[in-house]
Coordinates of C-alpha atoms in Angstrom, one line a residue:
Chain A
X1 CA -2.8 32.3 35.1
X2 CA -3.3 33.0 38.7
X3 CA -1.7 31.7 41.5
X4 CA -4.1 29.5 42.5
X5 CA -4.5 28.2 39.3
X6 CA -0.8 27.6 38.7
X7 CA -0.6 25.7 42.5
X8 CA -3.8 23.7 41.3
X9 CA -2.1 23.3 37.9
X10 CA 1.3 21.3 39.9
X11 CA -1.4 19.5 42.2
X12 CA -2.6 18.2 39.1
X13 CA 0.8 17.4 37.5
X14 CA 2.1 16.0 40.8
X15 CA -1.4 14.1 41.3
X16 CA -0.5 12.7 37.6
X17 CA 2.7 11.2 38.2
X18 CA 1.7 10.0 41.5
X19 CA -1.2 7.7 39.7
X20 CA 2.0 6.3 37.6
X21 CA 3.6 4.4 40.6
X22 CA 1.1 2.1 40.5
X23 CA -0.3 -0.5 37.8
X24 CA -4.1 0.3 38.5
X25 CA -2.9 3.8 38.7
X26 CA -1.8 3.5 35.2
X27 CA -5.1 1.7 34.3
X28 CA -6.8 4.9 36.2
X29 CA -4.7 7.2 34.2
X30 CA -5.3 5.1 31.1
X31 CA -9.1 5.3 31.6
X32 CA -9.6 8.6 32.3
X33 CA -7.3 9.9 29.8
X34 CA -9.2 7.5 27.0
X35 CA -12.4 9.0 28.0
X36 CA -11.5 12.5 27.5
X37 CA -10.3 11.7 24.2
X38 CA -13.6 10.5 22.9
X39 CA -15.0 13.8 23.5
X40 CA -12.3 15.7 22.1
X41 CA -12.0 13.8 18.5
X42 CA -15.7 14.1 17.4
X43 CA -15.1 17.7 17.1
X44 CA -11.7 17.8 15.1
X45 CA -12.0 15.8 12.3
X46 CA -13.9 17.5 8.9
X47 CA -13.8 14.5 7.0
X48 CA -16.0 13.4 10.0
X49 CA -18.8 15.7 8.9
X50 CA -18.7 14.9 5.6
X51 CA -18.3 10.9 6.1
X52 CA -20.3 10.1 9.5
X53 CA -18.2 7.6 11.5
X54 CA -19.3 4.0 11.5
X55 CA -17.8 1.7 14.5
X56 CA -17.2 -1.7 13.3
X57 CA -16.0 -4.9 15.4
X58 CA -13.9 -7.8 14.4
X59 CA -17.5 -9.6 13.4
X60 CA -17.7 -6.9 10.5
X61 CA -14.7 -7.8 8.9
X62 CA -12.8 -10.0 6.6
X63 CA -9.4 -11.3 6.9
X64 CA -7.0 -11.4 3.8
X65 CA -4.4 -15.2 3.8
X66 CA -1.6 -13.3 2.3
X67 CA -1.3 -11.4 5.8
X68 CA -2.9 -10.4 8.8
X69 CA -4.9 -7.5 8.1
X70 CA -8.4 -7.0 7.8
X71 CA -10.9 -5.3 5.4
X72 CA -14.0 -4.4 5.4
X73 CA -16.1 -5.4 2.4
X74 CA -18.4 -2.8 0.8
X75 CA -21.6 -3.5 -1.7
X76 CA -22.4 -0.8 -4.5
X77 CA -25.9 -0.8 -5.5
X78 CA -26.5 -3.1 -8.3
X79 CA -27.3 -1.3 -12.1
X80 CA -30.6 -1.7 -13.8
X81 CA -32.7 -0.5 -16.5
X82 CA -35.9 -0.2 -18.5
X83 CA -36.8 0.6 -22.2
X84 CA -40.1 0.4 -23.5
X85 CA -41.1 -2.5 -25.6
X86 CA -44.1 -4.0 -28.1
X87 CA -46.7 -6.0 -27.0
X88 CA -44.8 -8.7 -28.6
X89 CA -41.2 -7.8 -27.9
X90 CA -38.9 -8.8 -24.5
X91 CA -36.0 -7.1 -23.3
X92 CA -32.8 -8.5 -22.8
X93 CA -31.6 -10.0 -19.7
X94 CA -29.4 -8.5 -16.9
X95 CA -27.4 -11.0 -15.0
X96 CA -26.9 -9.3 -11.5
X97 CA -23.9 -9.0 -10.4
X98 CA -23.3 -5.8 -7.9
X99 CA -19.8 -4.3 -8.0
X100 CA -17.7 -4.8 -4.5
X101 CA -14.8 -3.1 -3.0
X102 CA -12.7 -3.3 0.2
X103 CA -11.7 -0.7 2.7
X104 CA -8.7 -1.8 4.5
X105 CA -7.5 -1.0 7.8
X106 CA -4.6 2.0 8.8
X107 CA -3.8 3.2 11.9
X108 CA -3.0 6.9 13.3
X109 CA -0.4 7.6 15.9
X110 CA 0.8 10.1 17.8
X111 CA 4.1 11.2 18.6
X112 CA 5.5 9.2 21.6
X113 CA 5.6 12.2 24.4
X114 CA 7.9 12.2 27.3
X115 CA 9.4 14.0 29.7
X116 CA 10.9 12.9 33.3
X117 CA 8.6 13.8 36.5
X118 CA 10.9 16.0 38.0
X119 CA 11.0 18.6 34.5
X120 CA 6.6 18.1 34.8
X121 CA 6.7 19.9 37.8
X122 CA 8.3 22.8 36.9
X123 CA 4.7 23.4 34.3
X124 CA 2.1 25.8 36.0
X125 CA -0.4 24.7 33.4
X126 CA -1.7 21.4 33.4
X127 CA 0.1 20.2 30.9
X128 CA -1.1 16.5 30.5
X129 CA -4.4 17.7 29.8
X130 CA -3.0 20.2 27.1
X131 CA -1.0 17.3 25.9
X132 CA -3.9 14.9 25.9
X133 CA -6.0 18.1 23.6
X134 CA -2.9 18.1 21.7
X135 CA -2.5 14.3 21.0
X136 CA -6.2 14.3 19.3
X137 CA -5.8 17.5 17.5
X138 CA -2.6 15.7 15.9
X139 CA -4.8 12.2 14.9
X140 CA -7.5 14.2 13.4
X141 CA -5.7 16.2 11.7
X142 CA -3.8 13.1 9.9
X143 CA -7.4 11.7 8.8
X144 CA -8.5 15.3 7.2
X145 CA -5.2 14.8 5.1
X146 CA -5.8 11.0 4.2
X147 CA -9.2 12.0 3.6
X148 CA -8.1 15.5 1.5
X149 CA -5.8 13.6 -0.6
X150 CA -8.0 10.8 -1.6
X151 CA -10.8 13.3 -2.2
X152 CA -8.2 15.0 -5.0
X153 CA -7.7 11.6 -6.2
X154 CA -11.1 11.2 -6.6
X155 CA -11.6 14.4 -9.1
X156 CA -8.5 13.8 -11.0
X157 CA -9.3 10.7 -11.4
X158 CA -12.7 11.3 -13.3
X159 CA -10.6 14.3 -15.1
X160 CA -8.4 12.1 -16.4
X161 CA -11.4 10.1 -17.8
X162 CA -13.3 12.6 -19.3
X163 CA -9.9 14.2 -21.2
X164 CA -9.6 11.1 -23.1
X165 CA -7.7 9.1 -20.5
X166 CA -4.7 11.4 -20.2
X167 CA -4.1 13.9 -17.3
X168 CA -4.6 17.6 -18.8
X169 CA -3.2 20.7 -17.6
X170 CA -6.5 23.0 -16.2
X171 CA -5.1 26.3 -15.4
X172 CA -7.0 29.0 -17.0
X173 CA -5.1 29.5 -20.8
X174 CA -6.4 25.7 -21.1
X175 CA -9.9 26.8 -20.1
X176 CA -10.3 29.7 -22.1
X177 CA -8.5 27.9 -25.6
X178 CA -11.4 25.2 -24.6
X179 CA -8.6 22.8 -24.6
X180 CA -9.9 20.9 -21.9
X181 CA -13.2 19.5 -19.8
X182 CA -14.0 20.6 -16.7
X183 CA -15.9 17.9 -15.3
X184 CA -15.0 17.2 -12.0
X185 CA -12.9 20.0 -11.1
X186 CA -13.8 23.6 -12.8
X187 CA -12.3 26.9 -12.3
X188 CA -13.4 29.4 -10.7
X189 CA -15.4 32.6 -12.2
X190 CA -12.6 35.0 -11.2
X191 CA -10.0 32.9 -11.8
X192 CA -11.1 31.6 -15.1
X193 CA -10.6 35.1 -16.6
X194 CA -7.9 36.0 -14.6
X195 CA -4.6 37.1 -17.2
X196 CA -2.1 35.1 -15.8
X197 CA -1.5 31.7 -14.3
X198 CA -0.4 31.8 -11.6
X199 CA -1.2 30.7 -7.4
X200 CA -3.4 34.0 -6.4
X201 CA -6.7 32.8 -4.9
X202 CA -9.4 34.8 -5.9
X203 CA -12.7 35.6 -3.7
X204 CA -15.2 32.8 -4.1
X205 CA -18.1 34.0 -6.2
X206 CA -22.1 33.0 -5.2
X207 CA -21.8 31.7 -9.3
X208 CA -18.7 29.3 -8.1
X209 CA -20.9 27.5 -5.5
X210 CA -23.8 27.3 -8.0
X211 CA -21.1 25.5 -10.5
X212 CA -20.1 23.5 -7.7
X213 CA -23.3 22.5 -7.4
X214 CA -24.1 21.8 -10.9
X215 CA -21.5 19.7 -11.5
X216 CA -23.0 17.1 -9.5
X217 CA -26.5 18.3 -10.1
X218 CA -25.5 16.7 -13.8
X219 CA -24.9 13.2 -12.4
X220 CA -28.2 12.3 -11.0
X221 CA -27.2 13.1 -7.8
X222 CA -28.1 15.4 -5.5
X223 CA -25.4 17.8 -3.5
X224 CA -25.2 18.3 -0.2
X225 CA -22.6 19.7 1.3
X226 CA -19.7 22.1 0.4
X227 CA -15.6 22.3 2.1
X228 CA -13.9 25.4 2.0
X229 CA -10.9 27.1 4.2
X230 CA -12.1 29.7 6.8
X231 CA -10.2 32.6 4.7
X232 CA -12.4 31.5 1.1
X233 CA -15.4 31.1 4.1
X234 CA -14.5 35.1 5.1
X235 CA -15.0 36.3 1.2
X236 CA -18.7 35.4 1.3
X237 CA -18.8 37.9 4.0
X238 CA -18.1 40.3 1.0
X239 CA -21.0 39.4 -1.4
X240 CA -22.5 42.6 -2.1
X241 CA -26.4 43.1 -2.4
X242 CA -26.5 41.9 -6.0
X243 CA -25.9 38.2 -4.7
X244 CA -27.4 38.5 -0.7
X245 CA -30.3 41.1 -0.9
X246 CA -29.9 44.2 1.4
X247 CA -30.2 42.5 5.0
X248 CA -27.3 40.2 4.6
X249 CA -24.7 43.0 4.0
X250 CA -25.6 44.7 6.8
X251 CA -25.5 41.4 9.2
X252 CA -22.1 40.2 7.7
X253 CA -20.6 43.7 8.3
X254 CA -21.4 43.6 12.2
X255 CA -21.9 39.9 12.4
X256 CA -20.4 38.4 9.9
X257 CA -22.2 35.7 7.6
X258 CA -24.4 33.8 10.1
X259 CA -26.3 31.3 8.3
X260 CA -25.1 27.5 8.2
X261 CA -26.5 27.2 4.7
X262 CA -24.9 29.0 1.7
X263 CA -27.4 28.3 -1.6
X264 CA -28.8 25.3 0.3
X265 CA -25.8 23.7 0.7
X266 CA -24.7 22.9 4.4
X267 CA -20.7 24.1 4.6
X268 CA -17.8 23.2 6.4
X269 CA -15.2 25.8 6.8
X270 CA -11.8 24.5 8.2
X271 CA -8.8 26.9 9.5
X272 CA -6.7 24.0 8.6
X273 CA -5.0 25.9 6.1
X274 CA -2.4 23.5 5.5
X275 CA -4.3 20.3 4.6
X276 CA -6.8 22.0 2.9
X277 CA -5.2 24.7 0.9
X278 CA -6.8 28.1 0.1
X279 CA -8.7 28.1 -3.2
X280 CA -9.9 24.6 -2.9
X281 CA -13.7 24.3 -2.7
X282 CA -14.9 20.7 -2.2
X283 CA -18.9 19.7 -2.9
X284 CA -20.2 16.1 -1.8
X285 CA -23.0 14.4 -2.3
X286 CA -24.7 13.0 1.4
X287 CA -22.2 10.4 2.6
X288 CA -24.5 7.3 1.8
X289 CA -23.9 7.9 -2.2
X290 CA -20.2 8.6 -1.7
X291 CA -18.3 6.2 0.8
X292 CA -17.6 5.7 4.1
X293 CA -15.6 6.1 7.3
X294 CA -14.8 3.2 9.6
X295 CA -13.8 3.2 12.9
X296 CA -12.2 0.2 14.4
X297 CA -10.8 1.1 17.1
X298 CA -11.5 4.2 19.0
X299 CA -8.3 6.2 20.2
X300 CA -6.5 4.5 22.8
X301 CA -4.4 6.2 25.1
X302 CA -1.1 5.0 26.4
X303 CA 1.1 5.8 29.4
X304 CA 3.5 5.0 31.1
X305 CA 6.1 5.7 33.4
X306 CA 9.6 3.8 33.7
X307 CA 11.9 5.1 36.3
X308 CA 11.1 8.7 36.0
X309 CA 10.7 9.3 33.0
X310 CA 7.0 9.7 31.6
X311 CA 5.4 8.4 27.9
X312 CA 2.4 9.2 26.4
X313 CA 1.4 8.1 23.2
X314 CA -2.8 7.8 21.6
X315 CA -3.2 5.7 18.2
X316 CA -6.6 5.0 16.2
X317 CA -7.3 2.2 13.9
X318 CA -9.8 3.4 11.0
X319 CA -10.3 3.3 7.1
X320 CA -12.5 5.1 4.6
X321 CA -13.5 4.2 1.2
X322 CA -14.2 6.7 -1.3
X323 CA -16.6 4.4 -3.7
X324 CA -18.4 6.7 -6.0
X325 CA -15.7 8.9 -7.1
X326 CA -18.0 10.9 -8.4
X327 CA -19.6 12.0 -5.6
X328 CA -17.1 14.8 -4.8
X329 CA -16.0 17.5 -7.4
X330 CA -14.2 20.7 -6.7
X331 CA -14.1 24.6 -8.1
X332 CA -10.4 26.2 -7.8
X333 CA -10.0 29.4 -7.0
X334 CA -7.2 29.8 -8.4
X335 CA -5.4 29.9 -12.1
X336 CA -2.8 27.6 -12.0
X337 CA -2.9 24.2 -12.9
X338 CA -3.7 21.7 -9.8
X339 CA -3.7 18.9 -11.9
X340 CA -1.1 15.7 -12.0
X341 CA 0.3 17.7 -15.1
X342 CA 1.6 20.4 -12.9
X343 CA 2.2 22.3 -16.3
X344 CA 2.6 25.4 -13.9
X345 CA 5.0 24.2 -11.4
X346 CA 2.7 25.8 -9.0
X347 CA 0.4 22.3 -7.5
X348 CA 2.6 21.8 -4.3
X349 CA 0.8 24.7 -3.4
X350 CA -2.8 23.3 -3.6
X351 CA -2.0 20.0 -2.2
X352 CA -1.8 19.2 1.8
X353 CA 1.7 19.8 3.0
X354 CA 3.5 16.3 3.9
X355 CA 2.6 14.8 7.8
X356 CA 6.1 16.3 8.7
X357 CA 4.9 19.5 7.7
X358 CA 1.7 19.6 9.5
X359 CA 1.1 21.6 12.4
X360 CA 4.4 24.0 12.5
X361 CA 4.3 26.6 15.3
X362 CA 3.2 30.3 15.1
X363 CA 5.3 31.1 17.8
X364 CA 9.0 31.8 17.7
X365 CA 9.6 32.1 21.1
X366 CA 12.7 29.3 20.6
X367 CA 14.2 32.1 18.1
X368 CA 14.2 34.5 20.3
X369 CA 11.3 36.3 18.6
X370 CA 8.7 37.7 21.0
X371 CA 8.2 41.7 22.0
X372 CA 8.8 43.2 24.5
X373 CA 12.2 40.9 24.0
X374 CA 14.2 40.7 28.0
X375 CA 16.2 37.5 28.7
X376 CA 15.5 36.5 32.5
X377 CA 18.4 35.2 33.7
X378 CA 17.7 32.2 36.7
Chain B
X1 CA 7.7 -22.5 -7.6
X2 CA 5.7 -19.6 -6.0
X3 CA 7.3 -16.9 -3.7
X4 CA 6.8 -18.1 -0.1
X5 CA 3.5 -15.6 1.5
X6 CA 6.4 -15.2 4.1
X7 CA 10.1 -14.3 2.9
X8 CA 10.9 -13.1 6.0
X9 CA 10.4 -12.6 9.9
X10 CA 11.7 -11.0 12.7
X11 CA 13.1 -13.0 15.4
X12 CA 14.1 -11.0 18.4
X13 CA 12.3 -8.8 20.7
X14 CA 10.6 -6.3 18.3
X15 CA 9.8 -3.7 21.1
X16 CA 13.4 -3.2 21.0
X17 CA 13.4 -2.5 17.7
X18 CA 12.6 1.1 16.6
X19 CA 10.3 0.3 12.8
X20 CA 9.3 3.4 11.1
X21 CA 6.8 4.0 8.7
X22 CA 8.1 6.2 5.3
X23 CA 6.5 7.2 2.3
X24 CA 7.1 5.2 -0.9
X25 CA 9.1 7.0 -4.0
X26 CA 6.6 4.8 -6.0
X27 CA 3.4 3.4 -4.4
X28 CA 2.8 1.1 -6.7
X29 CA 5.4 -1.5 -5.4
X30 CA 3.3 -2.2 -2.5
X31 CA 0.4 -3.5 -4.2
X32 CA 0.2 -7.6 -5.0
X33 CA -0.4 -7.7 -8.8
X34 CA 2.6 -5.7 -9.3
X35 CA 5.6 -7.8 -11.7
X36 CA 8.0 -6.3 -9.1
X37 CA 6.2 -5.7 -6.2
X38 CA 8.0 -5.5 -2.4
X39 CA 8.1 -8.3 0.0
X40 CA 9.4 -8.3 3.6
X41 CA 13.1 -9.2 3.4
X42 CA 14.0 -6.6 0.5
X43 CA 16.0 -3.7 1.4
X44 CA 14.9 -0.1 0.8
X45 CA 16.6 3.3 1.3
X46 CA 15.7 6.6 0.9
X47 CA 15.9 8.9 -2.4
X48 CA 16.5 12.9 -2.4
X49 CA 13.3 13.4 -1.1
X50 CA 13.3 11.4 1.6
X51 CA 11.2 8.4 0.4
X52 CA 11.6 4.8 0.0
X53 CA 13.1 3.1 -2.7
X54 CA 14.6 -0.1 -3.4
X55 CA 18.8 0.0 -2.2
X56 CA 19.8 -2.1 -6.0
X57 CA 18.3 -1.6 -9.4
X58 CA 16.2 -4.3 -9.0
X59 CA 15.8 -4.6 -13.0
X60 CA 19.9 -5.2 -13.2
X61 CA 20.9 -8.9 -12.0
X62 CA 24.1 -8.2 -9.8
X63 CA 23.5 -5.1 -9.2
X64 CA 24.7 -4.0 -5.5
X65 CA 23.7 -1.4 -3.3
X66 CA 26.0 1.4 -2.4
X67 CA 23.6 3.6 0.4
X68 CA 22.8 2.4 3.5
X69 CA 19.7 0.1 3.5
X70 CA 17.3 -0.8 5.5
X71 CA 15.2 -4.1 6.1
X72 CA 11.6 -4.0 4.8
X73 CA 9.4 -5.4 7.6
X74 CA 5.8 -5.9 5.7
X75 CA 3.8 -9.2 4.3
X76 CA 3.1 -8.9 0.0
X77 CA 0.2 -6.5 -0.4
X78 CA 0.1 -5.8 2.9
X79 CA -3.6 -3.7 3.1
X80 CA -2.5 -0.7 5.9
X81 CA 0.6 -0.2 3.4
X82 CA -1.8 0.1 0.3
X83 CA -4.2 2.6 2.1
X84 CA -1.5 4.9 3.6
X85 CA 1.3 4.4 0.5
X86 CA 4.1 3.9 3.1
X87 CA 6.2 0.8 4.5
X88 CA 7.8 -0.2 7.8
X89 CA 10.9 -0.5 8.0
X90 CA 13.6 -1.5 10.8
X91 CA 15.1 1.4 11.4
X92 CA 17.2 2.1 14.5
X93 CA 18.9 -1.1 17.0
X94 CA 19.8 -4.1 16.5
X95 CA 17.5 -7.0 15.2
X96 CA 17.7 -10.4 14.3
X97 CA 15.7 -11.8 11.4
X98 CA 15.3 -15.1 9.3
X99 CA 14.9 -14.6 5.6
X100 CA 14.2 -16.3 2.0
X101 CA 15.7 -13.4 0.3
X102 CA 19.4 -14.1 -0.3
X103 CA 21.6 -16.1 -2.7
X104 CA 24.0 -17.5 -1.1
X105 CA 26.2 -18.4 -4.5
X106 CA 25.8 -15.5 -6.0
X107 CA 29.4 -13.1 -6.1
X108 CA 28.2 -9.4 -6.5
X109 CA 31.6 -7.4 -7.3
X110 CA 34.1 -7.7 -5.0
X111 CA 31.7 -9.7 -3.0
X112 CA 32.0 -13.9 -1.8
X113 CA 29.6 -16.6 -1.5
X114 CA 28.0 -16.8 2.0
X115 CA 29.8 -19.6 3.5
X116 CA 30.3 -18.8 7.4
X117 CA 27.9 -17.4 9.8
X118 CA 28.9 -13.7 11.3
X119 CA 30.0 -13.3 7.7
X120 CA 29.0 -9.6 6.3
X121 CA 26.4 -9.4 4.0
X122 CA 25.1 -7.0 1.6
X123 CA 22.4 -5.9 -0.7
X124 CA 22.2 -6.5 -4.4
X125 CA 19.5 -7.8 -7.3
X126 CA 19.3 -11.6 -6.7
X127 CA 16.8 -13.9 -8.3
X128 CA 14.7 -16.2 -7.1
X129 CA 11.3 -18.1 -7.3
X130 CA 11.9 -17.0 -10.8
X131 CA 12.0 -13.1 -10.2
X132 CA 14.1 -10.6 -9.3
X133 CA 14.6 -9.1 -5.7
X134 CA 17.0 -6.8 -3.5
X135 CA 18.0 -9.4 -1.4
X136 CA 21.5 -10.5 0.2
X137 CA 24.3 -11.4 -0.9
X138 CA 27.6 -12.9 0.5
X139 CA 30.4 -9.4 1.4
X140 CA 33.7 -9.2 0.2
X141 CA 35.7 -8.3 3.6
X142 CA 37.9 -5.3 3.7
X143 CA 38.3 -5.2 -0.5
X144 CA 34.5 -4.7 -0.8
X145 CA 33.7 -1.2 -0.4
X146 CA 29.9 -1.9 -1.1
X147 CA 28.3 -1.2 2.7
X148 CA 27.8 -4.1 5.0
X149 CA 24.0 -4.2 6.0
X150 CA 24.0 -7.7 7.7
X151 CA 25.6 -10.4 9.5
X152 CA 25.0 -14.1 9.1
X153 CA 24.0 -15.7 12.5
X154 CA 23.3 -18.6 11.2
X155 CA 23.2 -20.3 7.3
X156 CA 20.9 -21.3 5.7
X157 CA 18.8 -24.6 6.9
X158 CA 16.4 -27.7 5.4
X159 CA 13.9 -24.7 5.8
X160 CA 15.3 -22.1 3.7
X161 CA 15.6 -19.3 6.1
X162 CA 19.2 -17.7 6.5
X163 CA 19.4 -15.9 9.6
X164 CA 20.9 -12.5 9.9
X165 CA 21.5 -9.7 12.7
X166 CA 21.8 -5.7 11.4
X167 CA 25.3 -5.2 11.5
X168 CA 26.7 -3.0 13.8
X169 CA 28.3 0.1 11.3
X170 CA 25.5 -0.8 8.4

């Protein structure tokens, strides 16, 4: 950073704390903070590609009497039938009745920052704006995991259905003894005649996104969209010419894989590497024959200052509902079993690592560890 | 007769009050149509892996809690707890609270029967409203080496509600 920028970078951090010493300062702050946020969060979040965020107001909602919480109510279509009949004949009668469930209400918080006014000026970057970025990056980040592990629920649960209502081990010895049904979740080709069980994530095959797709192609639905992690995203970079034709191999080589299609399906690739792991491919249906995402109130950005020392703190209230569980299904990558069975010891590493967990630092400057390593002495 | 919808509450100045949200050893406590599901009032503490569990054996009448315990701040069923699979507790400073949870008869090992307000209290299985609960029970003094969680600030009234501070070394 130059030194203008660093100057402009303590005007801005001085200019900060100087809007704290008064309380429309604080609104001012408030404001312009929550605007910024807006922006910021549309971008993050996968799960809000995949589930479109609806806004709801108190109007929208129910209220429970055992508490003071609120839910949102949400209608599945109704079922209904035909069959032919004679010319004499009737068919039976269908009572209506269409199935309801409720999406309750969470909300996500930051970490309360602070620091006291006299250690913010000693930043040359602006770092309330970086903390701001930060803040935002941390809330979505928590929604991808809520949303990650439900979506897991989701194909276990119809796994556990299909296998005769018992969780079965899937790692590939079950799959090739035939000793269980891959319905919602299916390993992958390489990994399926891999020769050992075990957490090695294999390159995702063209076939594995065509299973993905099938598997929901088989429900009378239609897919839409695929998840994967940027490094399974990087592999289709490597299809050679029997699966991309001759011009894509020479584009991904320079370019890399530019398309935002792969076999009609629109993808999401995600570097969030630790919510969702390596080797787990997600497919969805479109969002309106899956669930939803509701947004109740919009990030909200607090600070404050109290003597001289500083707080800053964001929060959202939201819920999602994952109604038609099977709407998502997923291909592994991998050998192991992922499954609540665990028969491999190996599924903590295919589930999202815990919220303490999440966003550990690359750098190890606090160690000690950087190159060239001097100590500055002040 | 019915457990109350509201076994407990929190009478001072919750800002001053540092709540926390933890993950549940077993999720299914939190929601309603559970035989044993939580209530505010109850006192949790953590297992090995850092996760919530009830402080007493809540199948064992009598039985007393010998961890440090916190006090479970959430309504039965509460909806943001059954979406996110974790409770609030009160965590860190001092509180003041009024609660439906306690048996104030009841001697729990070397404990006594709650008789005198600033009297220690600590957590065991009691029963009431015809099931079973980590609630309070009357302390023992210096020959009870269960820990002390609470303090009686005031005993129970027409109302029901015992009222309690944290104690000070809980």
């Amino acid at each position: 950073m130059s030194h203008i920028e660093a100057s402009m970078a303590r005007q801005m951090n001085m200019s900060f704390i100087e809007k704290l010493g008064s309380p429309a300062g604080v609104q001012e702050a408030n404001q312009e903070a929550g605007g910024f946020i807006r922006d910021r969060l549309r971008e993050q979040a996968y799960v809000r590609t995949v589930l479109p965020p609806q806004r709801l107001t108190r109007a929208d909602l129910q209220v429970s009497v055992q508490h003071d919480q609120l839910v949102k109510i949400v209608f599945l279509e109704p079922r209904s039938r035909a069959a032919t009949v004679n010319f004499r004949g009737d068919m039976r009668t269908n009572f209506i009745r269409g199935a309801k469930a409720e999406a309750a209400f969470f909300t996500i918080m930051s970490e309360k920052q602070q620091k006291t006014e006299q250690e913010l000026l000693s930043y040359d970057f602006p770092i309330t704006k970086v903390i701001e970025d930060n803040l935002v990056k941390d809330i979505g980040e928590i929604e991808d995991r809520v949303f990650t592990i439900n979506i897991e629920s989701c194909v276990q649960a119809m796994q556990v259905e299909k296998n005769g209502g018992s969780a079965t081990a899937l790692n590939m010895t079950s799959v090739q003894a035939g000793t269980v049904v891959e319905y919602s979740v299916r390993k992958g080709e390489l990994a399926r005649n891999s020769t050992v069980d075990d957490a090695y994530v294999w390159p995702i095959q063209k076939k594995d996104v065509i299973d993905g797709k099938r598997m929901i192609s088989r429900r009378r639905l239609k897919p839409f969209m695929m998840l994967l992690t940027e490094p399974d995203y990087d592999n289709v970079s490597s299809w050679t010419i029997e699966d991309t034709g001759f011009q894509i191999p020479n584009d991904t080589t320079t370019e890399g894989f530019k398309s935002n299609m792969l076999c009609s399906l629109k993808y999401i690739r995600t570097i969030k590497t630790d919510i969702l792991r390596e080797g787990n491919v997600y497919f969805f249906t479109e969002a309106r024959f899956f669930g939803h995402f509701f947004v109740l109130n919009d990030p909200k950005f607090y600070v404050d200052k109290v003597l001289n020392m500083i707080s800053f703190q964001t929060w959202e209230d939201i819920s999602m509902i994952l109604a038609n569980v099977q709407a998502v299904v997923k291909v592994e990558l991998y050998s192991a079993d992922a499954s609540t069975v665990d028969i491999d010891g190996l599924r903590s590493n295919f589930l999202p690592v815990s919220e303490e967990d999440l966003g550990a630092l690359n750098n190890r400057v606090d160690q000690g560890v950087k190159f060239p390593n001097i100590t500055a002495s002040f | 007769m019915a457990v109350p919808n509201l076994t407990m509450e929190v009478v001072s100045d919750i800002t001053l009050t540092q709540r926390r949200s933890y993950a549940l050893a077993d999720e299914t406590l939190i929601r309603p149509d559970n035989a044993v599901n939580l209530y505010g009032g109850e006192w949790l503490t953590f297992d090995a892996s850092n996760r919530l569990i009830r402080a007493s054996n809540v199948a064992v009448v009598g039985n007393a809690a010998t961890k440090r315990s916190f006090l479970l701040w959430m309504e039965k069923g509460s909806l943001d707890a059954q979406m996110i699979g974790k409770a609030p507790i009160l965590f860190m400073a001092d509180w003041e609270a009024k609660t439906l949870l306690f048996d104030a008869a009841a001697v729990v090992g070397a404990g006594a029967a709650i008789t005198t307000v600033l009297q220690g209290l600590k957590a065991a299985t009691i029963v009431k409203y015809g099931r079973n609960f980590t609630g309070l029970v009357g302390h023992g003094g210096a020959a009870d080496a269960d820990p002390v969680v609470a303090v009686v600030t005031k005993i129970a009234g027409s109302d029901g509600y015992m009222q309690i501070m944290r104690a000070s070394r809980a």
